[in-house]
XYZ file of C-alpha atoms in Angstrom:
589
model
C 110.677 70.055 115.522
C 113.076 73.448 115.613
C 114.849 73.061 111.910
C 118.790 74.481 111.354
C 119.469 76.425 108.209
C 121.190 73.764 106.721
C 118.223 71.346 106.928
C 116.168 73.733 104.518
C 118.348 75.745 102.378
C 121.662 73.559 101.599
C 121.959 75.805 97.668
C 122.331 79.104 99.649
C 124.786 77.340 102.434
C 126.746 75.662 99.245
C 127.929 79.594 98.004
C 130.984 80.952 100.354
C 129.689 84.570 100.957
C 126.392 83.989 101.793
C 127.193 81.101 104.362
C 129.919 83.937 105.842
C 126.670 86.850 105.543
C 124.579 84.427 107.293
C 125.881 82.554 109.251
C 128.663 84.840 110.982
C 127.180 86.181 114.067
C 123.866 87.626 112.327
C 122.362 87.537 116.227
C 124.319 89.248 118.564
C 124.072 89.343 122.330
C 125.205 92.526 124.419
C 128.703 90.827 125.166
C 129.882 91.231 121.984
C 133.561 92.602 121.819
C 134.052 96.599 120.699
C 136.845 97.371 118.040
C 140.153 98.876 119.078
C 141.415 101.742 116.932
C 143.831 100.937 114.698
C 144.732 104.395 113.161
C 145.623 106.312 114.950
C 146.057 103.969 117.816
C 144.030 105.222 121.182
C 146.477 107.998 123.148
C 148.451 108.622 120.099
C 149.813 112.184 119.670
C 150.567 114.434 117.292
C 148.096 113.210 114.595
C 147.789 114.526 111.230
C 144.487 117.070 110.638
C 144.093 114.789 107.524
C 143.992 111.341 109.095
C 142.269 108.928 107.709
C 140.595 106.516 110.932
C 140.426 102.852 110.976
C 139.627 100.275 113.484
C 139.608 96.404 113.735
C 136.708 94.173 112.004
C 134.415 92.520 113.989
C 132.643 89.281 112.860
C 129.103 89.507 113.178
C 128.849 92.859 113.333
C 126.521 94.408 109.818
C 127.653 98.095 110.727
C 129.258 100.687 112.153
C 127.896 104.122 113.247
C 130.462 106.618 114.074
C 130.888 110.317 116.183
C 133.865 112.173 116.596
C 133.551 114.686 119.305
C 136.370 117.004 121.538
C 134.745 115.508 124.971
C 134.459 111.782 125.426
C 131.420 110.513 124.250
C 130.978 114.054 122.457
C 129.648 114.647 118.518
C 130.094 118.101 118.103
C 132.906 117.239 115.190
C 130.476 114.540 113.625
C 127.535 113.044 114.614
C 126.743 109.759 114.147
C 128.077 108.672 110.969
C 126.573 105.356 109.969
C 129.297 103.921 107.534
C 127.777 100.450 106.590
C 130.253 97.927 106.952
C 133.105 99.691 106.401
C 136.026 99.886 108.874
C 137.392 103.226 108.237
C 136.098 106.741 108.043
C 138.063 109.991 106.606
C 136.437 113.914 107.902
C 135.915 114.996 104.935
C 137.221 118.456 106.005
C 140.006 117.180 108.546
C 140.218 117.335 112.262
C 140.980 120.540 114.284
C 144.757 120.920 115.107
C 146.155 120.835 118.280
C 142.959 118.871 119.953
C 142.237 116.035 121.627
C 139.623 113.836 119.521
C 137.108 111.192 120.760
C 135.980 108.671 118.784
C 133.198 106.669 119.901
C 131.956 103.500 117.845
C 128.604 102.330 117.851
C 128.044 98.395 116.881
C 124.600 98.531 114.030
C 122.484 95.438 114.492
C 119.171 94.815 112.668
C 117.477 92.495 115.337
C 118.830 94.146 118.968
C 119.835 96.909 120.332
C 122.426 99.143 119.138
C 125.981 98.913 120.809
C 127.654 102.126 122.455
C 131.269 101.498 122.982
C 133.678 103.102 125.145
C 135.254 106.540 123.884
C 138.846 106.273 122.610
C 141.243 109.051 121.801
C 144.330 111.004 119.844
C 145.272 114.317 119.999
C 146.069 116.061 116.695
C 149.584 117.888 115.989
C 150.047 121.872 115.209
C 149.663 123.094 112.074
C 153.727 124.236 110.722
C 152.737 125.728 107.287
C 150.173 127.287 105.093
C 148.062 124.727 103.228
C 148.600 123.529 99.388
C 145.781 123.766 97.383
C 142.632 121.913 96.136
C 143.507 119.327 93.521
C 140.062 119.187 92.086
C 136.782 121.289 91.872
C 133.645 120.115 90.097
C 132.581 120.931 87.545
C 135.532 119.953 86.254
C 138.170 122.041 84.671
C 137.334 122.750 80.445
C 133.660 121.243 81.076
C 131.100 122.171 78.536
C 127.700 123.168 78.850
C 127.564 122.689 82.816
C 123.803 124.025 83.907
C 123.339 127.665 85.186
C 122.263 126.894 87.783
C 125.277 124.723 89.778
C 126.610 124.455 92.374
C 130.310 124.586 93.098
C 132.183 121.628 95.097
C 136.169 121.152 95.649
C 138.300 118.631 97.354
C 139.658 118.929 100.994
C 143.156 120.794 101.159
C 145.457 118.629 103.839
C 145.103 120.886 106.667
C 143.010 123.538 105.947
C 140.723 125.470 108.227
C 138.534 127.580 105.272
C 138.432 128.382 101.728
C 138.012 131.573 99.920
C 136.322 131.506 96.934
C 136.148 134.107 93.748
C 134.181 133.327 90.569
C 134.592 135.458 87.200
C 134.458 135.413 83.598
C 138.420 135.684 83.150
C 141.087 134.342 84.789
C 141.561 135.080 88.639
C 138.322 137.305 87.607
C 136.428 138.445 90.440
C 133.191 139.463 88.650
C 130.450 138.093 89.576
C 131.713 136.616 93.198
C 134.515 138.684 94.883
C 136.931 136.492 97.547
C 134.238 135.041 99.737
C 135.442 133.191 102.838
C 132.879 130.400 103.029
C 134.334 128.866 106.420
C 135.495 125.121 106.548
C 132.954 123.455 103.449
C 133.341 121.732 100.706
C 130.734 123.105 98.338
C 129.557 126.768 97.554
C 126.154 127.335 95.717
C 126.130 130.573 93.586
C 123.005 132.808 95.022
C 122.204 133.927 91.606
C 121.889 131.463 88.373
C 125.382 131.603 86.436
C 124.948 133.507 82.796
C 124.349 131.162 79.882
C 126.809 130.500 77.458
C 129.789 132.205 78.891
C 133.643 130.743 80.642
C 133.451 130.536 83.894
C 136.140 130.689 86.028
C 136.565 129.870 89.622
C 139.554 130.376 92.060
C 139.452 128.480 95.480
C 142.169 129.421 98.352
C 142.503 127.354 101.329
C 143.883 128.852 104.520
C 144.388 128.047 107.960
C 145.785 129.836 111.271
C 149.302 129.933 109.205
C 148.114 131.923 106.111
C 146.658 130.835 102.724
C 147.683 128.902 99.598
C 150.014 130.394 97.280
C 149.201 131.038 93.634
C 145.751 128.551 93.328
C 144.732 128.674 89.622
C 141.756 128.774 88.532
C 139.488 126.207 86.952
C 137.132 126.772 84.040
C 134.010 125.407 82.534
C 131.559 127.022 80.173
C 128.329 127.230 80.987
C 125.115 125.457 78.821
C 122.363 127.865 77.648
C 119.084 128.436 79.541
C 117.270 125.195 80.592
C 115.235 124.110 84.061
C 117.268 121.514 86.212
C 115.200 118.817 87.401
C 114.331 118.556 91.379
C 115.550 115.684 93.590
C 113.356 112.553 94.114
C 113.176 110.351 97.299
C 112.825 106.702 97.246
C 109.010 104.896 97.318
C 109.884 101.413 98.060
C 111.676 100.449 100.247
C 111.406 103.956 102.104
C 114.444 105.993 103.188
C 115.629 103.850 106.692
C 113.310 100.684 106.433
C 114.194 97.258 107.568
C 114.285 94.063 106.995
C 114.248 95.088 102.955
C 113.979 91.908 100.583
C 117.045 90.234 99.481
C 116.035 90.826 96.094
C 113.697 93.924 95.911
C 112.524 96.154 93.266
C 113.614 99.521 93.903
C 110.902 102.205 92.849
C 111.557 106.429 93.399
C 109.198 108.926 93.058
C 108.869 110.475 89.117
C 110.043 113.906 88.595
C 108.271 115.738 85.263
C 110.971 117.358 83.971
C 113.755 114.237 84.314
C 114.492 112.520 81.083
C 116.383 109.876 83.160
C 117.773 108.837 86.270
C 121.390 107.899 87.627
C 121.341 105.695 90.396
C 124.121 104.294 92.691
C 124.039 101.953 95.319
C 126.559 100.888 97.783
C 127.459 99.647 101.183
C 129.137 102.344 102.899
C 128.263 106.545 102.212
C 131.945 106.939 100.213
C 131.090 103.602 97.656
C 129.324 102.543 94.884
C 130.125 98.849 94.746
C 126.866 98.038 93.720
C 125.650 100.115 91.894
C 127.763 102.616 89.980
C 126.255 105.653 87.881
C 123.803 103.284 86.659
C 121.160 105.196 84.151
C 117.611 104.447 83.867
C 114.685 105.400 81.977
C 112.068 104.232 84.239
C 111.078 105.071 87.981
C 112.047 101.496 89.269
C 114.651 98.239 88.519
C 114.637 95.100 90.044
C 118.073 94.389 92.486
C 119.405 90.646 92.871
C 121.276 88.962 95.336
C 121.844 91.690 97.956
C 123.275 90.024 100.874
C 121.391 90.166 103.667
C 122.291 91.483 107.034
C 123.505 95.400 105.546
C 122.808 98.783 105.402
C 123.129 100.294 101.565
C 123.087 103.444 100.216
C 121.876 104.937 97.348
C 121.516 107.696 95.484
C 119.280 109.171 92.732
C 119.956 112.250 90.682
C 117.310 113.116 88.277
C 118.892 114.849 84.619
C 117.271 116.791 81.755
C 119.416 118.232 78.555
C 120.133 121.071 81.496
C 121.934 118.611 83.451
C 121.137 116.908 86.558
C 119.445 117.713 89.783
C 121.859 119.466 92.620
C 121.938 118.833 95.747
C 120.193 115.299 95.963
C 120.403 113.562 99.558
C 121.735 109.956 99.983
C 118.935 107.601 101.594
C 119.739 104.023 102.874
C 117.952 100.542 103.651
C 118.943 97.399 105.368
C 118.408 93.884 103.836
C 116.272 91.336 105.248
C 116.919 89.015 108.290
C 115.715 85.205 108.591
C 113.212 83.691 106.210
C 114.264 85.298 102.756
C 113.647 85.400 99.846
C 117.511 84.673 99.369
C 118.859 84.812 95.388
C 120.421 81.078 94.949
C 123.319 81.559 92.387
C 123.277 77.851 91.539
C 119.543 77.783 90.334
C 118.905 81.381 89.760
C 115.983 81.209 91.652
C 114.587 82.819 94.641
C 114.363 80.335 97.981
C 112.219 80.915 100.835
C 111.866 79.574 104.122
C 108.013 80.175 104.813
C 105.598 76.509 103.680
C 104.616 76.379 100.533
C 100.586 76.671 100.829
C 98.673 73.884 99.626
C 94.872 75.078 101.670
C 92.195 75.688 99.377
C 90.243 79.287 98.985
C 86.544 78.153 99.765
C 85.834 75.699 102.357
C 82.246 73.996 102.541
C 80.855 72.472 106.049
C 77.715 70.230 106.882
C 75.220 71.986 108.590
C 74.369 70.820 112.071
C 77.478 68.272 111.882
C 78.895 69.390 115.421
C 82.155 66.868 115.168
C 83.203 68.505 111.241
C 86.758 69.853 111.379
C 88.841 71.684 109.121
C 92.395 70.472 109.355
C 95.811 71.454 107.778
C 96.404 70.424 104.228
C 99.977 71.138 104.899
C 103.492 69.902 106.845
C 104.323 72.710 109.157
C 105.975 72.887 112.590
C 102.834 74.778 113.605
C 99.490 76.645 112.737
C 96.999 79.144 113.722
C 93.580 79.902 112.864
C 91.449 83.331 112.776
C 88.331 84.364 112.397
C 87.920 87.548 110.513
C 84.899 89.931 111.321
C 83.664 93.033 109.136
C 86.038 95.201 109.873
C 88.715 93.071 109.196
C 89.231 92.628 113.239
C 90.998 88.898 113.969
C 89.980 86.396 116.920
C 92.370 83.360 117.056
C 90.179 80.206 116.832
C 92.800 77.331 117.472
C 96.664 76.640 117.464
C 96.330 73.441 116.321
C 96.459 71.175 112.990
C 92.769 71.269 113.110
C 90.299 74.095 114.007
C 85.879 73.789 114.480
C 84.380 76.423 112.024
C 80.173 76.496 112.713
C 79.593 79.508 110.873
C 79.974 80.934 107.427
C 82.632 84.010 106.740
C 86.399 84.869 106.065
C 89.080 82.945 107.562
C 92.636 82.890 107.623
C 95.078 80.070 107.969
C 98.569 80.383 108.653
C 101.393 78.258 108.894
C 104.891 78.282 109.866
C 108.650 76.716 110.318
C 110.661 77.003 113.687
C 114.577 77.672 112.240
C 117.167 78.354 115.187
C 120.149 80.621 113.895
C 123.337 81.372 116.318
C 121.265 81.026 119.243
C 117.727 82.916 118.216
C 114.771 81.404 117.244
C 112.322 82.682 115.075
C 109.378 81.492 112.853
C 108.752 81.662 109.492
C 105.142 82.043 108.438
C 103.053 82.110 105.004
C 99.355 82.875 106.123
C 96.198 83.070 103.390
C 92.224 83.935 103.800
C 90.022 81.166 103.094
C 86.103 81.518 103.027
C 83.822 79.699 104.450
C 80.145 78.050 103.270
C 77.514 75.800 104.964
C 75.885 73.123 102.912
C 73.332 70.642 104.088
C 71.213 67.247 102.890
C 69.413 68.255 99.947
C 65.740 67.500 100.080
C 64.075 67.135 97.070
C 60.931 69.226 96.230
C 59.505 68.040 93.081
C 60.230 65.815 89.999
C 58.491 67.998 86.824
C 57.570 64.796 84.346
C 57.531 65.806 80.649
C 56.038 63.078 78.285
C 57.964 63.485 74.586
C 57.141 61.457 71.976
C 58.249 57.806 73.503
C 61.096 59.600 75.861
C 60.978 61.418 79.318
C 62.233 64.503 80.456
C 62.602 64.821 84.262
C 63.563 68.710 86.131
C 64.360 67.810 89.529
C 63.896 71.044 91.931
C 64.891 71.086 95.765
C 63.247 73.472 98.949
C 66.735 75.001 99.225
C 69.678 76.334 96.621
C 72.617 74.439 97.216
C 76.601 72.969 95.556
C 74.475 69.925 94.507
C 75.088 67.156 91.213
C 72.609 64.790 90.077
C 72.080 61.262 88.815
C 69.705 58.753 87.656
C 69.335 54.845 88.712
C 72.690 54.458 90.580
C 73.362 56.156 93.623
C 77.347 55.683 92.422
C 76.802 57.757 89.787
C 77.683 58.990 87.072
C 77.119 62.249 88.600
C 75.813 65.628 86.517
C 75.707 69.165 87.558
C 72.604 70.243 85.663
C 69.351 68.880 87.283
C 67.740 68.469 84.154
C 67.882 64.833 82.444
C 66.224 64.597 78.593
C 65.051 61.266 76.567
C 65.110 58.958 78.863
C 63.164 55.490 78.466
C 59.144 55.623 79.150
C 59.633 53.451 82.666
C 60.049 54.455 86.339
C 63.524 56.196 87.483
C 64.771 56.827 90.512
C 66.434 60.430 90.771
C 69.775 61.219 93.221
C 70.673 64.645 94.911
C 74.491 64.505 96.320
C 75.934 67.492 98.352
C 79.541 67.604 96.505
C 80.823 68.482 99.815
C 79.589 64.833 100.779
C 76.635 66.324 103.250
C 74.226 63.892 102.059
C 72.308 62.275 99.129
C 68.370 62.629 98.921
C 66.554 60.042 96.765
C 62.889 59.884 94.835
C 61.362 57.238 93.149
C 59.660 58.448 89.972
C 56.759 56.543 89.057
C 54.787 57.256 85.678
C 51.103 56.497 85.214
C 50.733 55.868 81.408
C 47.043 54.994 82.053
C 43.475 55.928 83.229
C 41.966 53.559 84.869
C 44.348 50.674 83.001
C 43.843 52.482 79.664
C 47.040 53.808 78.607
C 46.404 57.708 77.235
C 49.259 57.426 74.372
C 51.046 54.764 72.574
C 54.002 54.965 69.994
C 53.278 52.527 67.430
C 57.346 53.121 65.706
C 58.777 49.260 65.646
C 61.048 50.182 68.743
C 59.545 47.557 70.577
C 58.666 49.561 73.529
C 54.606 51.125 73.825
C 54.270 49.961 69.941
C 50.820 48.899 70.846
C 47.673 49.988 72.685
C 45.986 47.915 74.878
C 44.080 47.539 78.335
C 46.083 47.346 81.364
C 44.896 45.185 84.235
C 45.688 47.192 87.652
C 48.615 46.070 88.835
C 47.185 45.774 92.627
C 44.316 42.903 91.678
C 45.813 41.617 88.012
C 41.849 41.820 87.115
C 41.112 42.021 83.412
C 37.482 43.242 84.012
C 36.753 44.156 80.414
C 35.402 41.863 77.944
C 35.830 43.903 74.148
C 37.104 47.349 73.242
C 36.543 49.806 70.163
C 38.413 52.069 68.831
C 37.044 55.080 66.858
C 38.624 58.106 64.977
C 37.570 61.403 65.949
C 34.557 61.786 63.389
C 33.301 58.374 65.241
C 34.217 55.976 62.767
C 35.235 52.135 63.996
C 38.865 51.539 63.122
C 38.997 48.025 65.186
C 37.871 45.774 67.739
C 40.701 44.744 70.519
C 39.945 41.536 73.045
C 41.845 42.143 75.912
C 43.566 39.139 75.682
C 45.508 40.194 72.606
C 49.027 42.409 71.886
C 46.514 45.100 71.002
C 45.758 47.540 68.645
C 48.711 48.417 65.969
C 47.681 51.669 64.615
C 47.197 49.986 61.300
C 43.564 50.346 59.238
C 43.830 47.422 56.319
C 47.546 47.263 56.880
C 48.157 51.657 56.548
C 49.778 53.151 59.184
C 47.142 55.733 60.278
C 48.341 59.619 61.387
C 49.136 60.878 64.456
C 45.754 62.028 66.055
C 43.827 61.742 69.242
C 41.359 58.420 69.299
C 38.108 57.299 70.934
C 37.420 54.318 72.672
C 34.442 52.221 73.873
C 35.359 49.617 76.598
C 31.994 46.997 77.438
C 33.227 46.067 81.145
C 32.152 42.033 82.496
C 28.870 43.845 84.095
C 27.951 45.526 80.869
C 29.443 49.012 82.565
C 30.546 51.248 79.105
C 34.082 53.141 79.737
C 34.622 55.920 77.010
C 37.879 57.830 76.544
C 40.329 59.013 74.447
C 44.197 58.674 73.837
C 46.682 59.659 71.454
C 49.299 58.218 68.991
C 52.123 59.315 68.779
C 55.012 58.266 65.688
């Protein structure tokens, strides 16, 4: 069954801006409406050079990419500007007078196509009068120990064409950069290092057709002494451009040796930094909440040192993730997913030569898929099922996954893991090594093949053991169990222990336990015959400890009521026929 967002993530669609993020048009077809200009409107004349250019908001839409050109779909002005969301875009050094501009809007989506949208126009008035002057230049005006090694930026001058700039060491000085015309920029970047230590001032004189300023003053900062700048860094994770970023990612850059720290700012359009603002860090990486998803943002990163910070440093920009998260919930603080939750173990163990054993889904999905993995990491789907047929061992992978539907798209949400899988079979049981201590066994049950087997003794329901080995156990017959613990069969021995040679038992334990206390002739069990009339007993140097008739309990141990030693005895058995049997046993205390 095809799930809405609502069904599975009602704490995200309970906060305001994310519902609006997500739910707002994130999927757009190619009907979707293009923005009309709002300033200046299209076909308006006599624009100022300095305009500042707006157009209408369109829901849905996660960006804007813009190109200002002098034919219609033209970008010889600017090229593909991608401004985030924002709905407005200043030229940073003003329009040409006099011309007729074309703006053309392209709608940004993450999941489609891009949008192209029709050209619209405004033509720009004549310049009437020489322009005023820059209101600020970086560094800034009295700024102490400023790096050798800057560079020199100003603000735009309402309709200026160029700038002149002179640098010096006194005011209006001229000596180390005579008036330089440096065209229509915004920046200038001394060839040579500044000196260290010293005022320096700089004089910056828009013009235009008309003339130049009047009377610019000059701005001053001293200089710091000599010291290495840092260089720029780029961005690791996620890489300058890349999609479908995390919701809440950690952002890592690329260490630079000489940088004592790092300012970062983040935002969503080129011109902001409303996410991030002049931030310093210590580290090469921080983690971001709660980005909203469906935008491009920008950051940059300027390395410093004692000598300042690194010049020059290029903006780079990501966009957030679309669909299954993770998505920060405000309410709970925590992070929310849409992919299952994975319940399917790592190792899997099947019979051998048990043709109808399945493997089957330990987990409620809207669907699955199963591969086969090969050695060089190749994969073969198996079945798109709940349930799969694995007959041979290796690496596997399971994956499972949601259907959601969102404004008209459907897409799946998948968590996916490898599992391995082992053959196991009936055990058979090999051998049952008897040891004989004291009055108490000791059984070491070994099988013709290793396998995930447990062990018990008596009761085929258990209790269960891992080790095969089983110590003092009672001087009777046993019956030994070998389970497969992945339930591929039990194997079972009976264990039967001959105490006696030829119905003379070879040891006795004379210890008051009640069990072997005394030694006596045992009639085989398959006729009952007692075929021996009187028995003697003898210690090793031949001397008669007692005489035993087989129809008594046997002999104690005792000689005149003392408990003899542990020792190996003789006996002499006279048989109904007059046949002699000689042996020897032990006892044992």
């Amino acid at each position: 069954m095809r799930k809405k967002w609502d069904i599975r993530v009602p704490k995200i669609l309970a906060v305001p801006i994310f519902f609006m993020a997500l739910l707002s048009g994130i999927f757009i077809t190619s009907a979707q409406e293009c923005p009309a200009l709002l300033n200046p409107v299209n076909g308006t004349m006599l624009v100022p050079v300095d305009a500042t250019i707006s157009w209408e908001a369109v829901t849905g839409v996660p960006g804007f990419i813009i190109s200002l050109g002098t034919t219609e779909g033209g970008n010889d002005i600017l090229n593909e500007r991608n401004v985030g969301s924002a709905t407005s875009f200043t030229p940073a050094t003003g329009l040409p007078e006099s011309t007729e501009i074309f703006i053309t809007i392209t709608l940004f989506f993450f999941n489609q196509p891009n949008i192209v949208c029709d050209s619209q126009s405004f033509t720009t008035a004549a310049l009437s009068e020489v322009p005023s002057c820059s209101t600020s230049i970086s560094p800034a005006n009295n700024a102490f120990d400023i790096n050798t090694a800057t560079n020199i930026s100003w603000n735009a001058a309402p309709s200026a064409t160029g700038y002149f700039i002179s640098i010096g060491t006194t005011q209006n000085g001229e000596e180390i950069l005579v008036p330089t015309d440096v065209a229509n920029t915004l920046s200038y970047n001394p060839t040579t290092d500044l000196p260290t230590e010293t005022d320096i001032y700089v004089t910056i004189t828009p013009y235009n057709r008309i003339g130049s300023a009047a009377s610019c003053s000059s701005s001053v900062f001293t200089t710091a002494a000599a010291a290495v700048l840092p260089l720029c860094t780029s961005m690791i994770s996620p890489l300058n451009g890349e999609t479908n970023v995390l919701l809440s990612p950690t952002l890592e850059w690329n260490a630079v040796p000489n940088a004592t720290g790092y300012r970062v700012s983040i935002g969503t359009s080129p011109f902001e930094k409303n996410i991030l603002e002049d931030a310093i860090f210590y580290r090469t990486s921080t983690l971001i909440i709660d980005f909203e998803p469906n935008r491009t943002f920008f950051i940059s990163i300027y390395p410093f040192n004692e000598a300042g910070e690194a010049i020059g440093c290029t903006q780079e920009t990501f966009s957030t993730l679309v669909g299954c998260g993770p998505y920060f919930d405000p309410v709970s603080g925590q992070l929310v997913v849409l992919n299952p939750d994975l319940t399917f173990p790592d190792t899997i163990t099947i019979c051998l030569n048990n043709e109808l054993d399945l493997i089957t889904a330990t987990d409620e999905a809207d669907g699955f898929r199963w591969y086969k993995l090969d050695d060089r990491g190749n994969e073969t789907l198996l079945s798109s099922s709940s349930e799969v047929r694995i007959n041979e061992e290796g690496l596997y992978i399971y994956e499972a996954y949601d259907i959601f539907e969102d404004s008209d798209r459907t897409f799946e949400c998948a968590s996916s893991k490898t599992f391995q899988v082992l053959i196991s079979e009936t055990p058979v049981i090999e051998n049952v090594a008897v040891n004989i201590s004291g009055n108490m066994l000791n059984y070491e049950i070994t099988t013709t093949t290793n396998g995930n087997f447990e062990y018990a003794l008596d009761n085929e329901d258990g209790p269960y053991q891992n080790s095969n080995r089983f110590t003092n156990i009672t001087l009777q017959n046993h019956t030994v169990y070998v389970r497969d613990k992945a339930g591929c069969g039990t194997a079972e021995r009976l264990v039967e222990l001959d105490l006696t040679v030829n119905g003379f038992p070879n040891f006795f334990t004379p210890n008051g336990d009640g069990i072997n206390d005394f030694w006596q002739f045992i009639p085989p069990v398959e006729t009952g015959e007692n075929n021996v009339s009187v028995i003697y007993i003898f210690d090793k140097f031949g001397a008669l400890l007692a005489q035993v008739a087989p129809n008594t309990i046997g002999w104690s141990g005792n000689l005149n009521g003392k408990a003899l030693p542990e020792s190996n005895y003789w006996f002499k058995a006279i048989a109904t026929n007059n046949k002699i049997i000689k042996g020897h046993f032990s006892l044992k205390r």
